[in-house]
Amino acid sequence: MKFIKYPIILFAFLSNLQFLFGQTSTQSIKGMVIDKQSQVAIPSVLIKIFNTDTIFEVESDIDGKYLVSGVKPGRYDLYASFIGYKSVTIPNIVVTTGKEVVVDISLEEQINSIQEVVISANKKNETNNELTSVSARSFSTEEVNRFAGGRSDPSRMAANFAGVSSPDDSRNDLVIRGNSPTGVLWRIEGLNIPNPNHFSTIGTTGGPVSALNTNVLKNSDFFTSAFPSEYGNATAGVFDLGFRKGNSDKREHTLQLGALTGLEAVTEGPVRKSKGSSYLIAYRYSFTEFAQKAGIPIGTTATPFYQDLSFKINGGKTKIGKFVLFGVAGKSRINFLHDQIDSTDLFANPTRDSYFTSKMALIGVSHFARLNQQSYFKTVIGATYSASIYNEDSINKNNNQIKRILENTTQQVRYTINSSFNSKMNSKIFLKIGVLEEIIGLNLFYRSKYYTTDWKQIWDYNDYTSLLQVYAHVKYTISNRFTLNAGLHNQYLVLNKSNSLEPRIGLKFQVNEKSNLSFGYGLHSQMQPIDAYFYRTLLANGTYVQSNINMGFTKSNQFVLGYEIFPKKDWRVKVETYYQYLFNVPVTQVSSAYSMLNAGASFFPNETSYLVNKGTGENYGLELTLEKFFSKGYYTLITGSIYESKYKGSDDVLRNTGFNGKFVYNILAGKEFKLGSDKRNALTFDVKYTHAGGRFYTPVDLVASQLINFQVLKGDGYAYTQRNPNFFRLDVKIGFTLNSKKKKMAQSWYLDIQNITNHKNVFAQRYNPLTGNMNTAYQIGFFPNFVYKFQF
């Protein structure tokens, strides 16, 4: 895919530089107030924006819009109230002179009952999706960029939450409550995307570098269990992300340079002010090749290259509703050459040249159409594309002859329609009914000459299949204290006629103004990694058969119980315990330790045949979150999880999964110091400490590996019996933000020192063909990541 190049974006920047001068050094906060369920604008809402020194009061206009001008740089809280609705407080709104702040507010109607306490809401602990009862949290882009060690990556930021583990510096795969990362669903603006990362491969959900630009994301939701019925084809968790709207009143721009995020340019502004339409475009180009030339270690001597483009065009109001065009595209490549490696390289092989390229793209159009004041339709139509090419050559050291020994090409195109009917039946009942159809086009080609003179064909498939999902969900607000969420989800795979009907239920009880109890249950199912269905088994007569084509869904019964309390202002304590029983898990027909629950524990595709849905597994644990929201110049987030993740293969032996770390805890804290005569500038210090249990693995058979000079693992009796040392990392981040006194611009500098103690966390114990012996591969050591950001 061709990308918009620098001249177009830079021309947009330069053509508007004239508007920087002669303007005041304050900024504006604006947005719209709507009913959370009906999405109808609410006029005359009282809005207060305040901090310790200043308070502003305005009311929303007839269209629900509000504007607060003359706001000095700093952090503010927003309070909104209206008769008949629960009041809302939105904390920690960051204002700089370089960009207007847009804060949209959704209010929930109050149920009036005699002798009942009126409950207010703090948006910090609520999700955008109102159909959630347990195990969910919203997050802001400010948090993604603020936390130490986050690399401006939503996945790595989510690893700070209770129940989530990602003790792997090389990738951002998420282990949620002991589940494989392949069980995570990614959704962007209503479209499911297989993997939104650079250097991604088929059947995975993570990668070394995120293709999602945090400068275009809006506040989004993250779910870890028993999620609402609108989400299907996932057993571990859900990322429901959205792109923010571009500024519909004025043009604004951002330039950014980061060691990991690369060179970046963002531009936004109005298309037609009268219609409220706007554009938002962002482009990034990798900086890692420059980092490697400077001698900064990045885990391999090969140089990774990547670039991505994100955009959102908001069409504004029309007679037939609102239309939005959005998209993201990314491309990455890396080569590992035999004459450019050393013995410490993670991927060292003195007789191999390998070449890897990946591409991903998403484009869609959403349409919002109002049926009446209580009901509306939301429809998204779009397509996603993901592809990877991996070729490997064998090098004869005697005569330097090159021979191709592996070819792996995958392409996946998904055409999607996601449509829902939403209706606020009355102040107590909200109904959502929807359908999601994905037509999946697959082109899989994989053949190998490892240990053979003739090609062995593993995949050869070029066709379409379809996954149909339908759901219905009801939210019944019994009283201001008690809320019931109930729904049904059904999904059907055309490929082999697999079907799953899944009940979901959630209960939330507000004990008092400061505490609540919650319970959730859901049956969740998921397709297997798409490549596993099309594995080809060679028969004795020389023909091939797709021996896994009839695999059904893996299913998971999930139970969650939670208690949340706000002991004092800006403090939150949350405890959750959970149990998950997984069944219908693909295992081998013959007795073995293999289970699809361990998919994603390695970098290799599935090459196991004749799988049947007879395996089981279970995950259970206890989680604690202690959080001090950012106020009075500091914040704290402490999360801890103790858990178990077990499985049984066809040999009926209970084992640890490859994702059973047993425990993980994080301690994050930060302090902000205001500088300057008018306190408009800020110096920030952030720290993050992570300690996680080492994962279990199957040890290498050294003798067998030496015989063929290629890694061979020990047999089933040793499956997941050894464990890596515990993971430890300390990250420190220092930042400075300079808000101009005379111009509408702001600059920020950050130095994020990751693994400041240079602790050697084990990546893997592996056989090294260069030395003919075992080698311990370590993760990234001391790594200074810098970011410079300029907004104007």
Coordinates of N, CA and C in Angstrom, one line a residue, residues 621-699:
G621 N -7.7 -17.4 39.9 CA -6.8 -16.4 40.5 C -7.5 -15.4 41.3
L622 N -6.6 -14.5 42.0 CA -7.1 -13.4 42.8 C -6.3 -12.2 42.4
E623 N -7.0 -11.1 42.3 CA -6.3 -9.8 41.8 C -6.7 -8.7 42.7
L624 N -5.7 -7.8 42.9 CA -5.8 -6.6 43.7 C -5.3 -5.4 42.9
T625 N -6.1 -4.3 43.0 CA -5.7 -3.0 42.4 C -5.8 -1.9 43.5
L626 N -4.8 -1.2 43.7 CA -4.8 0.0 44.6 C -4.3 1.2 43.8
E627 N -5.2 2.1 43.6 CA -4.9 3.2 42.7 C -5.2 4.6 43.3
K628 N -4.3 5.5 43.2 CA -4.4 6.9 43.5 C -4.5 7.6 42.2
F629 N -5.7 8.2 41.8 CA -5.8 8.9 40.6 C -4.9 10.1 40.6
F630 N -4.5 10.6 39.5 CA -3.6 11.8 39.4 C -4.3 13.0 40.0
S631 N -3.8 13.4 41.1 CA -4.3 14.7 41.7 C -3.3 15.1 42.7
K632 N -3.3 16.4 43.0 CA -2.3 17.1 43.9 C -0.9 16.8 43.4
G633 N -0.7 16.6 42.1 CA 0.6 16.5 41.5 C 1.2 15.1 41.5
Y634 N 0.5 14.1 41.9 CA 1.1 12.7 41.9 C 0.0 11.7 41.7
Y635 N 0.5 10.4 41.3 CA -0.4 9.3 41.2 C 0.3 8.0 41.6
T636 N -0.4 7.0 41.9 CA 0.1 5.7 42.3 C -0.8 4.6 41.7
L637 N -0.2 3.6 41.2 CA -1.0 2.4 40.7 C -0.2 1.1 41.1
I638 N -0.8 0.3 42.0 CA -0.3 -0.9 42.5 C -1.2 -2.0 42.1
T639 N -0.8 -3.0 41.3 CA -1.6 -4.1 40.9 C -0.9 -5.4 41.3
G640 N -1.6 -6.4 41.7 CA -1.0 -7.7 42.0 C -2.0 -8.8 41.6
S641 N -1.4 -9.9 41.1 CA -2.2 -11.1 40.7 C -1.5 -12.4 41.1
I642 N -2.2 -13.3 41.7 CA -1.7 -14.7 41.9 C -2.7 -15.6 41.2
Y643 N -2.2 -16.5 40.4 CA -3.0 -17.3 39.5 C -2.4 -18.6 39.2
E644 N -3.2 -19.5 38.6 CA -2.8 -20.8 38.1 C -3.4 -21.0 36.7
S645 N -2.7 -21.6 35.8 CA -3.1 -21.9 34.5 C -2.7 -23.3 34.1
K646 N -3.7 -24.2 34.1 CA -3.4 -25.6 33.9 C -4.2 -26.2 32.7
Y647 N -3.7 -27.3 32.1 CA -4.4 -27.9 31.0 C -4.2 -29.4 31.0
K648 N -5.0 -30.2 30.3 CA -4.9 -31.6 30.1 C -4.9 -31.8 28.6
G649 N -3.8 -32.6 28.1 CA -3.8 -33.0 26.7 C -4.6 -34.3 26.6
S650 N -4.4 -35.0 25.4 CA -5.1 -36.3 25.2 C -4.5 -37.4 26.1
D651 N -3.4 -37.2 26.8 CA -2.8 -38.2 27.7 C -3.4 -38.0 29.1
D652 N -4.3 -37.0 29.3 CA -5.1 -36.8 30.5 C -4.2 -36.4 31.7
V653 N -3.0 -35.9 31.5 CA -2.1 -35.5 32.5 C -2.3 -33.9 32.7
L654 N -2.4 -33.6 34.0 CA -2.6 -32.1 34.3 C -1.2 -31.5 34.4
R655 N -1.1 -30.4 33.5 CA 0.2 -29.7 33.4 C 0.0 -28.2 33.5
N656 N 1.1 -27.5 33.8 CA 1.1 -26.1 33.6 C 1.1 -25.7 32.2
T657 N 0.4 -24.7 31.8 CA 0.4 -24.2 30.5 C 1.7 -23.4 30.3
G658 N 2.0 -23.0 29.0 CA 3.1 -22.2 28.7 C 3.0 -20.8 29.2
F659 N 1.8 -20.4 29.8 CA 1.5 -19.0 30.2 C 1.3 -18.9 31.7
N660 N 1.6 -20.0 32.4 CA 1.4 -20.0 33.8 C 2.6 -19.4 34.6
G661 N 2.5 -18.1 34.8 CA 3.6 -17.4 35.5 C 3.4 -17.4 37.0
K662 N 2.2 -17.8 37.5 CA 1.8 -17.9 38.9 C 1.6 -16.6 39.6
F663 N 2.3 -15.6 39.3 CA 2.1 -14.3 39.9 C 2.7 -13.2 39.1
V664 N 2.2 -12.0 39.3 CA 2.7 -10.8 38.7 C 2.2 -9.6 39.5
Y665 N 3.2 -8.7 39.7 CA 2.7 -7.4 40.4 C 3.5 -6.2 39.8
N666 N 2.9 -5.1 39.8 CA 3.4 -3.8 39.3 C 3.3 -2.7 40.3
I667 N 4.3 -1.9 40.4 CA 4.2 -0.7 41.2 C 4.5 0.5 40.3
L668 N 3.6 1.4 40.1 CA 3.8 2.6 39.3 C 3.6 3.8 40.1
A669 N 4.4 4.8 39.9 CA 4.1 6.1 40.6 C 4.7 7.2 39.8
G670 N 4.2 8.4 40.0 CA 4.7 9.6 39.3 C 4.4 10.9 40.1
K671 N 5.3 11.8 39.8 CA 5.2 13.1 40.5 C 5.4 14.2 39.5
E672 N 4.6 15.3 39.5 CA 4.7 16.4 38.6 C 5.0 17.7 39.4
F673 N 6.0 18.4 39.0 CA 6.4 19.7 39.6 C 6.1 20.8 38.6
K674 N 5.3 21.8 39.1 CA 5.0 22.9 38.2 C 6.2 23.9 38.3
L675 N 6.6 24.4 37.1 CA 7.7 25.4 37.1 C 7.3 26.6 36.4
G676 N 8.1 27.7 36.6 CA 7.8 29.0 35.9 C 7.0 29.9 36.9
S677 N 7.1 31.2 36.6 CA 6.4 32.1 37.5 C 4.9 31.9 37.5
D678 N 4.3 31.5 36.4 CA 2.9 31.2 36.4 C 2.6 29.7 36.4
K679 N 3.6 28.9 36.8 CA 3.4 27.5 36.9 C 2.8 26.8 35.6
R680 N 3.2 27.3 34.5 CA 2.7 26.8 33.2 C 3.5 25.6 32.7
N681 N 4.7 25.4 33.2 CA 5.5 24.3 32.7 C 5.6 23.2 33.7
A682 N 6.0 22.0 33.3 CA 5.9 20.9 34.2 C 7.2 20.0 34.0
L683 N 7.7 19.5 35.2 CA 8.8 18.6 35.2 C 8.2 17.3 35.8
T684 N 8.3 16.2 35.2 CA 7.7 14.9 35.6 C 8.7 13.8 35.9
F685 N 8.4 13.0 36.9 CA 9.2 11.8 37.2 C 8.2 10.7 37.4
D686 N 8.5 9.6 36.6 CA 7.7 8.4 36.7 C 8.6 7.2 36.9
V687 N 8.0 6.2 37.6 CA 8.8 5.0 37.9 C 7.8 3.8 37.8
K688 N 8.4 2.7 37.3 CA 7.6 1.4 37.2 C 8.5 0.3 37.6
Y689 N 7.9 -0.6 38.5 CA 8.6 -1.8 39.0 C 7.7 -3.0 38.6
T690 N 8.3 -4.0 37.9 CA 7.5 -5.2 37.6 C 8.2 -6.4 38.0
H691 N 7.5 -7.3 38.7 CA 8.1 -8.6 39.1 C 7.0 -9.6 38.7
A692 N 7.4 -10.6 37.9 CA 6.5 -11.6 37.4 C 7.2 -13.0 37.4
G693 N 6.3 -14.0 37.6 CA 6.8 -15.3 37.7 C 7.3 -15.8 36.3
G694 N 8.4 -16.6 36.3 CA 8.9 -17.2 35.0 C 7.9 -18.2 34.5
R695 N 7.8 -18.3 33.2 CA 6.9 -19.2 32.5 C 7.5 -20.6 32.4
F696 N 6.7 -21.6 32.3 CA 7.1 -23.0 32.1 C 7.4 -23.2 30.7
Y697 N 8.3 -24.1 30.4 CA 8.7 -24.5 29.0 C 9.2 -25.9 29.0
T698 N 9.2 -26.4 27.8 CA 9.7 -27.8 27.5 C 11.2 -27.7 27.2
P699 N 12.1 -28.4 27.9 CA 13.5 -28.3 27.7 C 14.0 -28.9 26.4

